[in-house]
mmCIF file of N, CA and C in Angstrom:
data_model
loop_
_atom_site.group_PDB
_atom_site.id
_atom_site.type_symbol
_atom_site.label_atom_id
_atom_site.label_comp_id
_atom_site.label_asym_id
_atom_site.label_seq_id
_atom_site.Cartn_x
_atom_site.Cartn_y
_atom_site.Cartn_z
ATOM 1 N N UNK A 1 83.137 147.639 213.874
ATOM 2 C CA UNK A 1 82.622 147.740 212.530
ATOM 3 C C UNK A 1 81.126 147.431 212.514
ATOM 4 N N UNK A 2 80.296 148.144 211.590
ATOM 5 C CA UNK A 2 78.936 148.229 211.579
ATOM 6 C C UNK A 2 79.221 147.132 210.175
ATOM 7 N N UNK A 3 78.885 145.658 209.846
ATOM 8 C CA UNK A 3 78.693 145.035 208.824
ATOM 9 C C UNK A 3 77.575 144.612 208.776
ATOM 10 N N UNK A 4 76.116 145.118 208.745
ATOM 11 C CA UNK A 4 75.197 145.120 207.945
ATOM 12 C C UNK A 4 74.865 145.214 206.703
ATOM 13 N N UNK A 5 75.621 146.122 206.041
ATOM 14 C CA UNK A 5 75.638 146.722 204.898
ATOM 15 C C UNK A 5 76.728 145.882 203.875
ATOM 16 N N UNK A 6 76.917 144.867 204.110
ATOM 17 C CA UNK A 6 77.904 144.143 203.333
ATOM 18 C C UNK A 6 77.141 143.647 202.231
ATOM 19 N N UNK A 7 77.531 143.842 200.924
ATOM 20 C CA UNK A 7 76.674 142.934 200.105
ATOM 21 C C UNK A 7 76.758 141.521 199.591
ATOM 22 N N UNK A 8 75.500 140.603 200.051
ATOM 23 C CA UNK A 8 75.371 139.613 199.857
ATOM 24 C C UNK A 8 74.649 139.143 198.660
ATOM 25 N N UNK A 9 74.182 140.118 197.735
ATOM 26 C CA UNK A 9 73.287 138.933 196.719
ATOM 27 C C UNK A 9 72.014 138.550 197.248
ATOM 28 N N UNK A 10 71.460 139.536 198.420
ATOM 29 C CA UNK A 10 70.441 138.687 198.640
ATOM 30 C C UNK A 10 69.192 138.533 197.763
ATOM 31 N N UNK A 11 69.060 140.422 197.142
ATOM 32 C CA UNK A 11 68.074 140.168 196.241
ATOM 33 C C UNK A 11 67.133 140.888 197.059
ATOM 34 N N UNK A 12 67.207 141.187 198.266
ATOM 35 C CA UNK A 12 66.317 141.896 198.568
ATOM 36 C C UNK A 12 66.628 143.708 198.824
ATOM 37 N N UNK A 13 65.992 144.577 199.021
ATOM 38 C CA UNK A 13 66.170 146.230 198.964
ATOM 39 C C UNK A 13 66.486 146.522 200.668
ATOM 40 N N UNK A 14 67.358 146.831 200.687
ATOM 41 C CA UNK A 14 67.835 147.496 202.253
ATOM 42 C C UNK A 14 66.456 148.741 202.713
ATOM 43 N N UNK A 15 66.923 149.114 204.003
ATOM 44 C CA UNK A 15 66.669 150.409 204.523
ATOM 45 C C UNK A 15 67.092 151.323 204.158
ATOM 46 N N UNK A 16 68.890 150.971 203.499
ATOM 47 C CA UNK A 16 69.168 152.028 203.154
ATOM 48 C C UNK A 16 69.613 152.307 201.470
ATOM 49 N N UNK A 17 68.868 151.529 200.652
ATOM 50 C CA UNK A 17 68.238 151.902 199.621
ATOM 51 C C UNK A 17 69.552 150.671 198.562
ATOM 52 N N UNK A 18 70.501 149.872 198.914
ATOM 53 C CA UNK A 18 70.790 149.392 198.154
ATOM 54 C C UNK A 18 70.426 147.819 198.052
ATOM 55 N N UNK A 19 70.845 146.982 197.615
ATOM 56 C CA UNK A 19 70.123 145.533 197.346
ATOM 57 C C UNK A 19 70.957 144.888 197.499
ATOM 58 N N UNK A 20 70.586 143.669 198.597
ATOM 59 C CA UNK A 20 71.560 142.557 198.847
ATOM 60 C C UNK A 20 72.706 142.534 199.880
ATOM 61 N N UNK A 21 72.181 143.665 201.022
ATOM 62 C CA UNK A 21 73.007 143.817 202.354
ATOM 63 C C UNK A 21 72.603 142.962 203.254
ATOM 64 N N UNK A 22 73.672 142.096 204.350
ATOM 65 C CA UNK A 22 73.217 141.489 205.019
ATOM 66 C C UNK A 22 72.029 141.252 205.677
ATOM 67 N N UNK A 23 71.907 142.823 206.367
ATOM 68 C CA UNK A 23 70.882 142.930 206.734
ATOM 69 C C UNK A 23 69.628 142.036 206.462
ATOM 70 N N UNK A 24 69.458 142.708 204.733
ATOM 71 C CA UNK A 24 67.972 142.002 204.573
ATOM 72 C C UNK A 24 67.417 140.527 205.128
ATOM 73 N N UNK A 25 68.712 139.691 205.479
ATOM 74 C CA UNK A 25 68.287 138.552 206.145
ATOM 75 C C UNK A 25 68.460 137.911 207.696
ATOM 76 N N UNK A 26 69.716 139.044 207.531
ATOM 77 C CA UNK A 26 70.367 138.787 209.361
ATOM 78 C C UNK A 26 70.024 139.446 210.374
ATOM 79 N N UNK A 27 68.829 140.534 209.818
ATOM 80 C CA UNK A 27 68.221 141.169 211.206
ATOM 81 C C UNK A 27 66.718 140.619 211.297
ATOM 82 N N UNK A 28 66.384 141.200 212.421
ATOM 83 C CA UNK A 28 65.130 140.805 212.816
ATOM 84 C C UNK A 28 64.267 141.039 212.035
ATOM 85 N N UNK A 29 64.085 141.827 211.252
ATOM 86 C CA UNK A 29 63.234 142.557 209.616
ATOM 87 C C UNK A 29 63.946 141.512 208.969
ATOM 88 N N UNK A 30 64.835 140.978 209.080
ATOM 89 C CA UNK A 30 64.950 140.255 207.661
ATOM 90 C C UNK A 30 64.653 138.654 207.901
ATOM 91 N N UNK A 31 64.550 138.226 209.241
ATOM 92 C CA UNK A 31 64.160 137.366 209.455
ATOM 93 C C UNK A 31 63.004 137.146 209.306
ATOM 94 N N UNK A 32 61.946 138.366 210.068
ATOM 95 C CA UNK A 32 61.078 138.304 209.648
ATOM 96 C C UNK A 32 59.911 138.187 207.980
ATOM 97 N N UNK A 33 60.850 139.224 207.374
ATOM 98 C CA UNK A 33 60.524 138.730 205.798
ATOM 99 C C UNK A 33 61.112 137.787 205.325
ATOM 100 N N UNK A 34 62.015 136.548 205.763
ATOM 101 C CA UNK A 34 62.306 135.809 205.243
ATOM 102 C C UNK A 34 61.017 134.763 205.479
ATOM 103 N N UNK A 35 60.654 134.743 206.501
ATOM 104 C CA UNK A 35 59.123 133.827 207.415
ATOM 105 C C UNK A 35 58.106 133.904 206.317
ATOM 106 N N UNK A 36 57.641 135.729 206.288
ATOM 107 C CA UNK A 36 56.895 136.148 205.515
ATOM 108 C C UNK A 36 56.449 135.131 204.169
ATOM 109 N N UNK A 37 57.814 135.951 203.398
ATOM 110 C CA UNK A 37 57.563 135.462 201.824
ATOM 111 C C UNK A 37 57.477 133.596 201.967
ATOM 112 N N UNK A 38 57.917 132.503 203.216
ATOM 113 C CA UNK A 38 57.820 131.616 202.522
ATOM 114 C C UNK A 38 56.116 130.911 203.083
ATOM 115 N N UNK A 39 55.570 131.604 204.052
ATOM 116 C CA UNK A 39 54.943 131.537 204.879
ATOM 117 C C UNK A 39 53.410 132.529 204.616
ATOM 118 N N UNK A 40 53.704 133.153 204.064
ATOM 119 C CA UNK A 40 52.629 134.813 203.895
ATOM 120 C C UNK A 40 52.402 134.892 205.410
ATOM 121 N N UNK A 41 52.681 135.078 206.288
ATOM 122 C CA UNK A 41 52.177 135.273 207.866
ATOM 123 C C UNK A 41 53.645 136.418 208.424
ATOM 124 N N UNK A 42 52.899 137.653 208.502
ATOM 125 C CA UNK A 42 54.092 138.732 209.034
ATOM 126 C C UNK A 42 54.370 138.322 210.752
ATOM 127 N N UNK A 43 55.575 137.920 211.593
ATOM 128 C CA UNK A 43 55.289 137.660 212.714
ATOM 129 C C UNK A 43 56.758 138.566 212.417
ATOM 130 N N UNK A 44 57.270 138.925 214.195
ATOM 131 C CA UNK A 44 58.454 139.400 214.281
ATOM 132 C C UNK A 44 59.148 137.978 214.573
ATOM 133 N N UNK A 45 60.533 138.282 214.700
ATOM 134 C CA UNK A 45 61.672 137.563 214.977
ATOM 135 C C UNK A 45 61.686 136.972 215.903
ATOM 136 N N UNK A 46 60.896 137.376 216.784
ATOM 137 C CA UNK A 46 60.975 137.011 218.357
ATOM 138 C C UNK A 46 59.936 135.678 218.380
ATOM 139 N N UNK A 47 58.799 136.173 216.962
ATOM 140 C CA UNK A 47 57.765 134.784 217.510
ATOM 141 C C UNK A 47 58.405 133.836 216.312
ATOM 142 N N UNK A 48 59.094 133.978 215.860
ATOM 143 C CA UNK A 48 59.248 133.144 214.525
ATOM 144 C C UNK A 48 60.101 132.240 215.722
ATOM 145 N N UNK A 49 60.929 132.941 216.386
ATOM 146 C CA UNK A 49 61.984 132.237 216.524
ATOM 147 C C UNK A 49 61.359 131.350 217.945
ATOM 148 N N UNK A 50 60.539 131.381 218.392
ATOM 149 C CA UNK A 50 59.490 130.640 219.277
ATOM 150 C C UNK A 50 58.608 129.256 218.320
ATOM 151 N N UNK A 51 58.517 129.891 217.066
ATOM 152 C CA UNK A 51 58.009 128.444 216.228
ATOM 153 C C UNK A 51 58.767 127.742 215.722
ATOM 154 N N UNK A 52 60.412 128.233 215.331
ATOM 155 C CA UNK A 52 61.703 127.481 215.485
ATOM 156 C C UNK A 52 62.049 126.944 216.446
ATOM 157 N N UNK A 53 62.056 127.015 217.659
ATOM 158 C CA UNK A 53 62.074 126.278 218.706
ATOM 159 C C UNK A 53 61.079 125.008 218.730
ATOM 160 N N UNK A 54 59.678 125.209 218.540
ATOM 161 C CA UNK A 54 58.767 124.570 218.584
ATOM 162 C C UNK A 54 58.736 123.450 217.594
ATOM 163 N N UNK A 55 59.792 123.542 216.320
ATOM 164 C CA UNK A 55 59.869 122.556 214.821
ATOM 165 C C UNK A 55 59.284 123.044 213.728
ATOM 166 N N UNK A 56 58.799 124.106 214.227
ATOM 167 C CA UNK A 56 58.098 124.770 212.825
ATOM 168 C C UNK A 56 59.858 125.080 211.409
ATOM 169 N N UNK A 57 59.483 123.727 210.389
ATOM 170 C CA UNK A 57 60.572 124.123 209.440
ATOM 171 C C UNK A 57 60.549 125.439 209.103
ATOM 172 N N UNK A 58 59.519 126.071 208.345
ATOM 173 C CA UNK A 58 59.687 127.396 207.693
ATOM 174 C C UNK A 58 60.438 128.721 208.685
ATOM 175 N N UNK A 59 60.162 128.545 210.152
ATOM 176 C CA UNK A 59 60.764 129.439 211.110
ATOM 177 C C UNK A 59 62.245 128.737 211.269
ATOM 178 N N UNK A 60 62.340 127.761 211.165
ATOM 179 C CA UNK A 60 63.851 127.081 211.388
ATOM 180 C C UNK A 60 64.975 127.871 209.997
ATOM 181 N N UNK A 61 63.885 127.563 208.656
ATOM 182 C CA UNK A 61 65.098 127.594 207.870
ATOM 183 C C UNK A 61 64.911 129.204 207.818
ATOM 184 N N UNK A 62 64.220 129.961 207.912
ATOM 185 C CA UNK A 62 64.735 131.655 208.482
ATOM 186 C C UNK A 62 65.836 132.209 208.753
ATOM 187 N N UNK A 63 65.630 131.540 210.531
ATOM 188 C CA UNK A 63 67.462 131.426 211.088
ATOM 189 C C UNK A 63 68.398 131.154 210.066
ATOM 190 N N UNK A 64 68.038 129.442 209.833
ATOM 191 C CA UNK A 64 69.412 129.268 209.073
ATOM 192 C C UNK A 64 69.744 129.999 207.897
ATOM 193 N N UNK A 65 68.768 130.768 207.490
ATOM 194 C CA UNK A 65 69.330 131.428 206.207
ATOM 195 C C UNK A 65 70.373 132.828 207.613
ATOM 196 N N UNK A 66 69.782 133.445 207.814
ATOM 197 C CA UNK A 66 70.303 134.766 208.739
ATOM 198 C C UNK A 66 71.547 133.708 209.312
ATOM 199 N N UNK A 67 71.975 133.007 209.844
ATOM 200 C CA UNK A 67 73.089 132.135 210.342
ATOM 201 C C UNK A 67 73.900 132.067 209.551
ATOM 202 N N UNK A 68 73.678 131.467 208.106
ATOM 203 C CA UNK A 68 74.668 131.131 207.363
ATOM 204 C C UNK A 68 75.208 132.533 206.346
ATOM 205 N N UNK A 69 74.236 133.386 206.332
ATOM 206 C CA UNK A 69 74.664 134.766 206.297
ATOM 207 C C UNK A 69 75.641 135.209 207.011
ATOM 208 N N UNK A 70 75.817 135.381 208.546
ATOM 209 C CA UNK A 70 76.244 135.783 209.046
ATOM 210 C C UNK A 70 77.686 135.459 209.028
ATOM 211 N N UNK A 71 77.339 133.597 209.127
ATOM 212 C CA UNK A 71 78.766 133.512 209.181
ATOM 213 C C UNK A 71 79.690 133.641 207.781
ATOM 214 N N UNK A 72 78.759 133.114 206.936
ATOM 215 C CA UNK A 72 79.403 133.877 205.563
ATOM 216 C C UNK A 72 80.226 135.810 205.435
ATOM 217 N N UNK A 73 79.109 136.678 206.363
ATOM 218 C CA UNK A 73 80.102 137.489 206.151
ATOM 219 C C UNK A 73 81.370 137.448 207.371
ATOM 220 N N UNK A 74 81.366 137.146 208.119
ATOM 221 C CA UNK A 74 82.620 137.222 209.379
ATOM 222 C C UNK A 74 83.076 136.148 208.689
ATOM 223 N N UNK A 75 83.555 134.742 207.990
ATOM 224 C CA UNK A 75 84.377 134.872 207.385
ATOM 225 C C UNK A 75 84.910 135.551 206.062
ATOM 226 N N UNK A 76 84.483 136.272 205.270
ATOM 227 C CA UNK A 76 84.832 136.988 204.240
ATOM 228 C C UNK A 76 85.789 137.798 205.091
ATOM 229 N N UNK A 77 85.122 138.524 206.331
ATOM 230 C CA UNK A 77 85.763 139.830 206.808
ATOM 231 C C UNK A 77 87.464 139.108 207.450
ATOM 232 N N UNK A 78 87.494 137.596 207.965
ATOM 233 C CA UNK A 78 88.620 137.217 208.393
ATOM 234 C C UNK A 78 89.433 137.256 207.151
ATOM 235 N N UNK A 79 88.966 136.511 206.157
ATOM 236 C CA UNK A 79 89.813 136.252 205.120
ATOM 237 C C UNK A 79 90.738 137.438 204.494
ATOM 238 N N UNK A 80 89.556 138.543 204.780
ATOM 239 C CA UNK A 80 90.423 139.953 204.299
ATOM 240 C C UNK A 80 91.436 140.766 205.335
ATOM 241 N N UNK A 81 90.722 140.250 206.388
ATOM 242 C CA UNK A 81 91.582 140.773 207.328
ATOM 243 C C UNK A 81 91.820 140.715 208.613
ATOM 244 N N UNK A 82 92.201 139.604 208.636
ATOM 245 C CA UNK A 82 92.238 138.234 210.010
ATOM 246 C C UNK A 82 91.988 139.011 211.137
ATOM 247 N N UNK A 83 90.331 139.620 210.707
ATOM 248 C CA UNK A 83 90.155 139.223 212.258
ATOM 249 C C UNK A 83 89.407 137.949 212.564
ATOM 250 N N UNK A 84 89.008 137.814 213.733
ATOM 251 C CA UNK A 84 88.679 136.806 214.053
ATOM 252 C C UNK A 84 87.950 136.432 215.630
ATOM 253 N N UNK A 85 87.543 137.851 215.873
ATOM 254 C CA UNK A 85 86.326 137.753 216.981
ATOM 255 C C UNK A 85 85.424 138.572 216.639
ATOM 256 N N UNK A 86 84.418 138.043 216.400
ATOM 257 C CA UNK A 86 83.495 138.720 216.150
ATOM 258 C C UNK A 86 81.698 138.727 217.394
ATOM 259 N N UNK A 87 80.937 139.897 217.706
ATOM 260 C CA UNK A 87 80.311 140.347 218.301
ATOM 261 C C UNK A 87 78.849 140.598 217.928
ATOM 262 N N UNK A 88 78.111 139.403 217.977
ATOM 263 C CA UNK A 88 76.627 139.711 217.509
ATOM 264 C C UNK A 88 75.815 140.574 218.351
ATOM 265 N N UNK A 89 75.375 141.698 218.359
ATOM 266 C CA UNK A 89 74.407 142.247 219.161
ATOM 267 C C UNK A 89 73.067 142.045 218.648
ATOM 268 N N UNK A 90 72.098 142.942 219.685
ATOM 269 C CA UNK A 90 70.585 143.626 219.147
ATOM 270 C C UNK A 90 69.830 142.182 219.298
ATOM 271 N N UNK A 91 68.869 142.444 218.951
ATOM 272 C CA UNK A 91 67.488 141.652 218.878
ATOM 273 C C UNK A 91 67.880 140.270 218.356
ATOM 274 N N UNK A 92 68.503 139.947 217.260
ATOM 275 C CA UNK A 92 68.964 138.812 216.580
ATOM 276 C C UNK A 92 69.622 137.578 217.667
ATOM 277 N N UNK A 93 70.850 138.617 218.296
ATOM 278 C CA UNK A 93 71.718 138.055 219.017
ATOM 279 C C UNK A 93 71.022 137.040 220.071
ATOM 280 N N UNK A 94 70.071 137.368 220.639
ATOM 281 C CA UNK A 94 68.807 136.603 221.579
ATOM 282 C C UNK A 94 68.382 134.924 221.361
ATOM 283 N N UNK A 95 68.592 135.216 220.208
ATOM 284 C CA UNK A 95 68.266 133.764 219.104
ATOM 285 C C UNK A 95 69.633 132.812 219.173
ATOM 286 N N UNK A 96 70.829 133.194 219.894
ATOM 287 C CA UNK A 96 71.998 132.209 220.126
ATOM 288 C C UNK A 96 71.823 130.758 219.439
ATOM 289 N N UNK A 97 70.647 130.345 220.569
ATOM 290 C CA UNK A 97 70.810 128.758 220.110
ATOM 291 C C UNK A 97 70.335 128.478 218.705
ATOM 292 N N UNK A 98 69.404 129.413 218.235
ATOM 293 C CA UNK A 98 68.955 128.867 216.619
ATOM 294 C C UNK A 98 70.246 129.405 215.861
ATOM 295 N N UNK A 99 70.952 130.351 216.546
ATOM 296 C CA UNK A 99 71.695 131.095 215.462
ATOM 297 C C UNK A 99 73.333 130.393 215.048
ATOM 298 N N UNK A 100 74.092 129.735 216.644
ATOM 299 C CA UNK A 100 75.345 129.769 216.774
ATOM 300 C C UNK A 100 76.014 128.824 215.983
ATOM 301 N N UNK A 101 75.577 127.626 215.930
ATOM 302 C CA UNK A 101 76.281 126.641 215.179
ATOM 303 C C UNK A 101 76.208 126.472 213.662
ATOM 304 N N UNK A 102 75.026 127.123 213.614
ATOM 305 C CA UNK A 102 75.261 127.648 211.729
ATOM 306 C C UNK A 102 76.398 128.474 211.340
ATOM 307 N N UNK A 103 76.103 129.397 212.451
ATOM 308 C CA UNK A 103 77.282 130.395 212.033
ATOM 309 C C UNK A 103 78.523 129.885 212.540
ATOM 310 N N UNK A 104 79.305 129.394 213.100
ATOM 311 C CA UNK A 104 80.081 128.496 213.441
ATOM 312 C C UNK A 104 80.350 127.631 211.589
ATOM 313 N N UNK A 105 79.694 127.132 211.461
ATOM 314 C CA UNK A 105 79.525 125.850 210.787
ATOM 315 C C UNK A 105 80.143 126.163 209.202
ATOM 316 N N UNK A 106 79.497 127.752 208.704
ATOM 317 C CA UNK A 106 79.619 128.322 207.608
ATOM 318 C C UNK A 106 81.406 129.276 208.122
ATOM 319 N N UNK A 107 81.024 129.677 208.924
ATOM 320 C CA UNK A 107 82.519 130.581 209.241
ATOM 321 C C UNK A 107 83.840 129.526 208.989
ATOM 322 N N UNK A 108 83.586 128.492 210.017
ATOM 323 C CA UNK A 108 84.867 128.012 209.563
ATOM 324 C C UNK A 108 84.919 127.140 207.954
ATOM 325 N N UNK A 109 84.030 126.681 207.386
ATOM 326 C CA UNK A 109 83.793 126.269 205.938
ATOM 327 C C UNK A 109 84.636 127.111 205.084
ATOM 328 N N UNK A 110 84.184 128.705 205.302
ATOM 329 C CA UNK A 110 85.225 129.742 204.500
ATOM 330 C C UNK A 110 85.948 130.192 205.219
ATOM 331 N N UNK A 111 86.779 129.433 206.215
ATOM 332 C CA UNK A 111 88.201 130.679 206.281
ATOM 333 C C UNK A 111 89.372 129.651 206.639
ATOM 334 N N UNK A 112 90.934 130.067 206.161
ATOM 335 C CA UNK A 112 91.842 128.905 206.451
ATOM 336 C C UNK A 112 91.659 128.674 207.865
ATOM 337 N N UNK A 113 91.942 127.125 207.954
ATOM 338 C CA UNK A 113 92.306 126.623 208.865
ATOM 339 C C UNK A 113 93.252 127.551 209.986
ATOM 340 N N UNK A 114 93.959 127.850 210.198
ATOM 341 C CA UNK A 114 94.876 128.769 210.359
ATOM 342 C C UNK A 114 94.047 129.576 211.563
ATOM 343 N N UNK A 115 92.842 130.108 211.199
ATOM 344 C CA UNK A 115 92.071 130.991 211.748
ATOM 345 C C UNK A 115 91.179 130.099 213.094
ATOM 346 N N UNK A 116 91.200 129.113 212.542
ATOM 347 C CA UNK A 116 90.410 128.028 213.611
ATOM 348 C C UNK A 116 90.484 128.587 214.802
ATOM 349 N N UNK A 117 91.413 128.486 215.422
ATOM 350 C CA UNK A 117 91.907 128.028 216.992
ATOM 351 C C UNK A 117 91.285 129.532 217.318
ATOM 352 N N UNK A 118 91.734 130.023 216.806
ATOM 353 C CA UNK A 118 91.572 132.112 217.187
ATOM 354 C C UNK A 118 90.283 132.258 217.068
ATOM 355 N N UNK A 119 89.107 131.973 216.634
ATOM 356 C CA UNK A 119 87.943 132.522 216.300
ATOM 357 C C UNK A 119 86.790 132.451 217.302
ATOM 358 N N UNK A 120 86.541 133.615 217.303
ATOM 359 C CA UNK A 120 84.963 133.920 218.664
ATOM 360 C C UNK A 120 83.936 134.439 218.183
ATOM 361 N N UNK A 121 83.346 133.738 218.428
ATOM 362 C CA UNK A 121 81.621 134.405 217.601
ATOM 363 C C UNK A 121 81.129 134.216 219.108
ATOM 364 N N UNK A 122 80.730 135.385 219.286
ATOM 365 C CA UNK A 122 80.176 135.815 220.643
ATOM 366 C C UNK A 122 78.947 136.666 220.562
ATOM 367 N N UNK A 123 77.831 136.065 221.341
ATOM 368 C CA UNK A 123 76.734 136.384 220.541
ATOM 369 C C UNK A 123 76.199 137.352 222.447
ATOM 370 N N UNK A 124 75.749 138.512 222.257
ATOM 371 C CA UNK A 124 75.184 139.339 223.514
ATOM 372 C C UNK A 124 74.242 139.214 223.528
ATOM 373 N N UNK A 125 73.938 139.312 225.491
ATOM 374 C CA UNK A 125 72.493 138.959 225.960
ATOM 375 C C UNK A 125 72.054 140.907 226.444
ATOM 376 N N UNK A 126 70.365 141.190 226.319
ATOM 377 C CA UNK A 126 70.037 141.839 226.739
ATOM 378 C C UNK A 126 70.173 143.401 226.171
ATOM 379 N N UNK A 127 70.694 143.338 225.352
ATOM 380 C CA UNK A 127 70.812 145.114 224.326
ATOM 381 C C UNK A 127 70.032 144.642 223.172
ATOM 382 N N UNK A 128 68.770 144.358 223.245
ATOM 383 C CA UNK A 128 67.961 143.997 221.981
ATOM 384 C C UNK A 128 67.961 145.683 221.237
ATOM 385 N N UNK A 129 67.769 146.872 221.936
ATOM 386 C CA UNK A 129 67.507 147.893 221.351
ATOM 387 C C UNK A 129 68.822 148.714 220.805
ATOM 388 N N UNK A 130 69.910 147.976 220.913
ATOM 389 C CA UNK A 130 70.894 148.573 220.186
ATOM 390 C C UNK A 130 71.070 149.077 219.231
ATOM 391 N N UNK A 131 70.686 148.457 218.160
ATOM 392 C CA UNK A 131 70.438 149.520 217.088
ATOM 393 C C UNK A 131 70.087 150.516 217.228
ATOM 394 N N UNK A 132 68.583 150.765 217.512
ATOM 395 C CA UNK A 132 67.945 151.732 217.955
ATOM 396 C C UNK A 132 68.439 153.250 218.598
ATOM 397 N N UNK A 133 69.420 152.455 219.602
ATOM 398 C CA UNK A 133 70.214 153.181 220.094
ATOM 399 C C UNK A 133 71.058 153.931 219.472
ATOM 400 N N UNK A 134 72.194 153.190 218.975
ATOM 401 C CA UNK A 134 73.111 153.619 218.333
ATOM 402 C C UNK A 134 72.644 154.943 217.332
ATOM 403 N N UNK A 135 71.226 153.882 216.262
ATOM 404 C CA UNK A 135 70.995 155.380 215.594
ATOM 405 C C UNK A 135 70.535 156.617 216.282
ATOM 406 N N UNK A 136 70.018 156.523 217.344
ATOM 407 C CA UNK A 136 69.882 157.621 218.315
ATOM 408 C C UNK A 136 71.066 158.715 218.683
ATOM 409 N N UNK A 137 72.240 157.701 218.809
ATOM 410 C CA UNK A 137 73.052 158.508 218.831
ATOM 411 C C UNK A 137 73.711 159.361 218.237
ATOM 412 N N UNK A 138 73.553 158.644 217.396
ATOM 413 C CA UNK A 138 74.568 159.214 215.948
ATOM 414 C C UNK A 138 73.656 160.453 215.337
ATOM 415 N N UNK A 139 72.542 160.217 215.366
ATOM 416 C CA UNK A 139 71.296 161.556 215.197
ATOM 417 C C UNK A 139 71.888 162.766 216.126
ATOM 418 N N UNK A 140 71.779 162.276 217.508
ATOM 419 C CA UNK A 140 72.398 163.208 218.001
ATOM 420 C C UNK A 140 73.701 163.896 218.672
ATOM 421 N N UNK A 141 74.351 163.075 217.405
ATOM 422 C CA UNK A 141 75.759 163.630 217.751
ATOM 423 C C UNK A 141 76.248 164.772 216.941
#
């Protein structure tokens, strides 16, 4: 499942023209405008998440917004329909350590107990251009 497009309320305008898809905060664009607006300084994901490492709060709470997103939607998606492994790719996924225990933290917050023991948030190394890809493909399929 492609769940980018889930709507969250974020308030902000997608890529693909509606308002309040994960995206706007759980990808690397949305991390990055999350930096942005609290910060005015455009950096990508990659350096934000180098000044999150470093203690920079405003790059910290970025992540945690994209984290607690995330895990907010993988549990919605268990609750509806127990699954319960879920697969972070792309550029984001890189960010593990800023990313995992938020999402952890919020996932199990919303979903029964029940789901505990079963649940994998498994975050991939090295396909930062996946997206990319994918839409490549699908262009030319």
């Amino acid at each position: 499942f492609e769940v980018g497009h889930i709507p969250l309320n974020t308030g902000r305008r997608c890529g693909c023209g509606h308002i309040g898809c994960l995206e706007t905060v759980a990808s690397a664009t949305g991390i990055s405008h999350s930096y942005e607006n609290a910060t005015r300084q455009r950096l990508s994901a990659a350096e934000i998440a180098k000044r999150a490492a470093a203690g920079d709060s405003e790059a910290r709470r970025a992540y945690e917004m994209a984290a607690a997103c995330l895990g907010l939607a993988a549990a919605t998606i268990t609750q509806l329909m127990n699954i319960t492994a879920f697969v972070f790719t792309g550029g984001v996924a890189a960010a593990e350590p800023l990313l995992a225990a938020e999402v952890k933290r919020v996932y199990l917050e919303h979903t029964f107990t029940l789901f505990h023991a079963s649940a994998k948030l498994i975050f991939t190394q090295g396909d930062e251009d996946a997206g990319i890809l994918g839409a490549a493909a699908l262009f030319l399929e």
